């Protein structure tokens, strides 16, 4: 040991618990980007899709992973999302240019559809708020 060096000791005891780990730390998010929603969890006409168009094989995998909570709409997508576009009759929802990813958002999957899917997948939902192009008043 050199002069002035400090010595440390570490004791590990697996029975010592400070607190429970909140299960939400193992959560996830789903973003309308690439194939995450369209062609991912939602793909009408796919052999494993149910009547609502959501893929049962993907839902089973999410159940198996035991994802406790999913943020929606997640990622950068939410920063330009108008929640009003994803409610009401699907056939009346507007198709919009999604500015972050420069794709057309058909709004076939909206709040109600996602909430139903998440419930069936055994996950809770944490709703995200668009503070990119809108504000707190729009979120209310």
mmCIF file of C-alpha atoms in Angstrom:
data_model
loop_
_atom_site.group_PDB
_atom_site.id
_atom_site.type_symbol
_atom_site.label_atom_id
_atom_site.label_comp_id
_atom_site.label_asym_id
_atom_site.label_seq_id
_atom_site.Cartn_x
_atom_site.Cartn_y
_atom_site.Cartn_z
ATOM 1 C CA UNK A 1 0.000 0.000 0.000
ATOM 2 C CA UNK A 2 1.374 3.377 -0.950
ATOM 3 C CA UNK A 3 1.445 6.251 1.429
ATOM 4 C CA UNK A 4 -1.899 8.094 1.596
ATOM 5 C CA UNK A 5 -3.919 5.356 -0.196
ATOM 6 C CA UNK A 6 -7.363 4.557 1.180
ATOM 7 C CA UNK A 7 -8.648 1.074 1.710
ATOM 8 C CA UNK A 8 -12.297 0.110 1.218
ATOM 9 C CA UNK A 9 -14.234 -2.930 2.331
ATOM 10 C CA UNK A 10 -17.446 -4.182 0.752
ATOM 11 C CA UNK A 11 -19.854 -6.546 2.455
ATOM 12 C CA UNK A 12 -22.594 -8.092 0.304
ATOM 13 C CA UNK A 13 -25.657 -9.532 1.992
ATOM 14 C CA UNK A 14 -28.453 -10.586 -0.368
ATOM 15 C CA UNK A 15 -30.980 -10.485 2.479
ATOM 16 C CA UNK A 16 -30.376 -6.759 3.068
ATOM 17 C CA UNK A 17 -33.183 -4.876 1.310
ATOM 18 C CA UNK A 18 -33.542 -1.112 1.250
ATOM 19 C CA UNK A 19 -36.874 -1.098 -0.581
ATOM 20 C CA UNK A 20 -38.947 -2.980 -3.106
ATOM 21 C CA UNK A 21 -38.247 -2.143 -6.741
ATOM 22 C CA UNK A 22 -41.338 -0.584 -8.316
ATOM 23 C CA UNK A 23 -42.450 -2.916 -11.102
ATOM 24 C CA UNK A 24 -43.040 0.075 -13.405
ATOM 25 C CA UNK A 25 -39.264 0.382 -13.846
ATOM 26 C CA UNK A 26 -39.605 -2.613 -16.183
ATOM 27 C CA UNK A 27 -42.143 -0.802 -18.356
ATOM 28 C CA UNK A 28 -41.993 0.005 -22.030
ATOM 29 C CA UNK A 29 -43.538 2.284 -24.629
ATOM 30 C CA UNK A 30 -45.099 1.892 -28.042
ATOM 31 C CA UNK A 31 -44.454 4.464 -30.724
ATOM 32 C CA UNK A 32 -46.071 4.975 -34.103
ATOM 33 C CA UNK A 33 -42.719 4.553 -35.844
ATOM 34 C CA UNK A 34 -41.650 2.004 -38.381
ATOM 35 C CA UNK A 35 -43.418 -1.278 -37.724
ATOM 36 C CA UNK A 36 -44.004 -0.880 -34.000
ATOM 37 C CA UNK A 37 -47.756 -0.262 -34.349
ATOM 38 C CA UNK A 38 -48.717 -0.826 -37.991
ATOM 39 C CA UNK A 39 -47.226 -4.172 -38.966
ATOM 40 C CA UNK A 40 -46.143 -4.796 -35.370
ATOM 41 C CA UNK A 41 -48.852 -5.033 -32.744
ATOM 42 C CA UNK A 42 -51.575 -4.138 -35.290
ATOM 43 C CA UNK A 43 -51.776 -5.869 -38.655
ATOM 44 C CA UNK A 44 -55.270 -6.625 -39.961
ATOM 45 C CA UNK A 45 -55.230 -9.623 -42.260
ATOM 46 C CA UNK A 46 -52.204 -11.232 -40.617
ATOM 47 C CA UNK A 47 -52.838 -14.945 -39.889
ATOM 48 C CA UNK A 48 -52.552 -14.319 -36.129
ATOM 49 C CA UNK A 49 -54.667 -11.148 -36.022
ATOM 50 C CA UNK A 50 -57.930 -11.197 -34.160
ATOM 51 C CA UNK A 51 -61.142 -9.431 -35.186
ATOM 52 C CA UNK A 52 -59.771 -6.083 -33.957
ATOM 53 C CA UNK A 53 -56.691 -6.364 -36.208
ATOM 54 C CA UNK A 54 -54.195 -6.793 -33.368
ATOM 55 C CA UNK A 55 -51.742 -9.672 -33.609
ATOM 56 C CA UNK A 56 -52.348 -12.333 -30.990
ATOM 57 C CA UNK A 57 -48.795 -13.705 -31.333
ATOM 58 C CA UNK A 58 -47.299 -10.335 -30.419
ATOM 59 C CA UNK A 59 -49.782 -9.874 -27.587
ATOM 60 C CA UNK A 60 -48.810 -13.289 -26.209
ATOM 61 C CA UNK A 61 -45.133 -12.328 -26.229
ATOM 62 C CA UNK A 62 -45.869 -9.088 -24.370
ATOM 63 C CA UNK A 63 -47.857 -11.097 -21.812
ATOM 64 C CA UNK A 64 -44.957 -13.535 -21.478
ATOM 65 C CA UNK A 65 -42.550 -10.641 -20.842
ATOM 66 C CA UNK A 66 -44.967 -9.423 -18.138
ATOM 67 C CA UNK A 67 -44.611 -5.766 -19.164
ATOM 68 C CA UNK A 68 -46.259 -3.955 -16.247
ATOM 69 C CA UNK A 69 -46.873 -0.575 -17.893
ATOM 70 C CA UNK A 70 -46.668 0.849 -21.410
ATOM 71 C CA UNK A 71 -46.381 4.561 -22.195
ATOM 72 C CA UNK A 72 -48.652 5.641 -25.046
ATOM 73 C CA UNK A 73 -48.231 7.261 -27.421
ATOM 74 C CA UNK A 74 -44.557 6.879 -26.742
ATOM 75 C CA UNK A 75 -41.359 8.217 -28.174
ATOM 76 C CA UNK A 76 -40.960 11.290 -30.338
ATOM 77 C CA UNK A 77 -44.317 10.605 -32.019
ATOM 78 C CA UNK A 78 -46.188 12.153 -29.088
ATOM 79 C CA UNK A 79 -44.517 15.548 -29.605
ATOM 80 C CA UNK A 80 -46.700 16.193 -32.652
ATOM 81 C CA UNK A 81 -49.712 14.008 -31.871
ATOM 82 C CA UNK A 82 -53.231 15.414 -31.570
ATOM 83 C CA UNK A 83 -55.095 13.007 -29.312
ATOM 84 C CA UNK A 84 -58.404 14.048 -30.908
ATOM 85 C CA UNK A 85 -57.247 12.373 -34.150
ATOM 86 C CA UNK A 86 -57.241 8.969 -32.438
ATOM 87 C CA UNK A 87 -60.772 8.968 -31.010
ATOM 88 C CA UNK A 88 -64.191 8.455 -32.541
ATOM 89 C CA UNK A 89 -65.151 6.234 -35.457
ATOM 90 C CA UNK A 90 -62.015 4.978 -37.211
ATOM 91 C CA UNK A 91 -63.413 5.661 -40.679
ATOM 92 C CA UNK A 92 -63.884 9.345 -39.750
ATOM 93 C CA UNK A 93 -60.399 9.892 -38.334
ATOM 94 C CA UNK A 94 -58.044 12.116 -40.315
ATOM 95 C CA UNK A 95 -54.925 10.845 -42.022
ATOM 96 C CA UNK A 96 -52.072 13.222 -41.213
ATOM 97 C CA UNK A 97 -48.467 13.729 -42.145
ATOM 98 C CA UNK A 98 -46.473 12.752 -39.078
ATOM 99 C CA UNK A 99 -43.820 15.459 -38.886
ATOM 100 C CA UNK A 100 -41.111 13.676 -36.883
ATOM 101 C CA UNK A 101 -40.895 10.595 -39.110
ATOM 102 C CA UNK A 102 -42.391 12.075 -42.322
ATOM 103 C CA UNK A 103 -44.895 9.256 -42.715
ATOM 104 C CA UNK A 104 -48.672 9.262 -43.049
ATOM 105 C CA UNK A 105 -50.426 8.453 -39.776
ATOM 106 C CA UNK A 106 -53.776 6.788 -40.599
ATOM 107 C CA UNK A 107 -55.013 6.934 -36.973
ATOM 108 C CA UNK A 108 -56.463 3.439 -37.200
ATOM 109 C CA UNK A 109 -54.942 2.755 -33.779
ATOM 110 C CA UNK A 110 -55.976 5.394 -31.293
ATOM 111 C CA UNK A 111 -56.509 5.690 -27.585
ATOM 112 C CA UNK A 112 -59.412 3.252 -27.201
ATOM 113 C CA UNK A 113 -57.848 0.611 -29.428
ATOM 114 C CA UNK A 114 -54.543 0.822 -27.606
ATOM 115 C CA UNK A 115 -56.184 0.740 -24.157
ATOM 116 C CA UNK A 116 -58.081 -2.425 -25.109
ATOM 117 C CA UNK A 117 -54.922 -4.061 -26.499
ATOM 118 C CA UNK A 118 -52.886 -3.182 -23.396
ATOM 119 C CA UNK A 119 -55.573 -4.571 -21.091
ATOM 120 C CA UNK A 120 -55.601 -7.825 -23.090
ATOM 121 C CA UNK A 121 -51.776 -7.897 -22.953
ATOM 122 C CA UNK A 122 -51.934 -7.586 -19.150
ATOM 123 C CA UNK A 123 -50.304 -4.143 -19.018
ATOM 124 C CA UNK A 124 -51.319 -0.827 -17.509
ATOM 125 C CA UNK A 125 -51.112 2.318 -19.630
ATOM 126 C CA UNK A 126 -49.291 5.549 -18.868
ATOM 127 C CA UNK A 127 -50.730 8.184 -21.183
ATOM 128 C CA UNK A 128 -48.197 10.632 -22.608
ATOM 129 C CA UNK A 129 -48.946 14.287 -23.295
ATOM 130 C CA UNK A 130 -47.953 16.268 -26.386
ATOM 131 C CA UNK A 131 -45.943 19.217 -25.123
ATOM 132 C CA UNK A 132 -44.068 19.594 -28.416
ATOM 133 C CA UNK A 133 -46.709 21.296 -30.553
ATOM 134 C CA UNK A 134 -49.449 21.641 -27.949
ATOM 135 C CA UNK A 135 -49.689 22.353 -24.259
ATOM 136 C CA UNK A 136 -51.320 21.519 -20.961
ATOM 137 C CA UNK A 137 -54.681 22.990 -21.981
ATOM 138 C CA UNK A 138 -54.921 20.628 -24.965
ATOM 139 C CA UNK A 139 -53.962 17.702 -22.742
ATOM 140 C CA UNK A 140 -56.744 18.494 -20.289
#
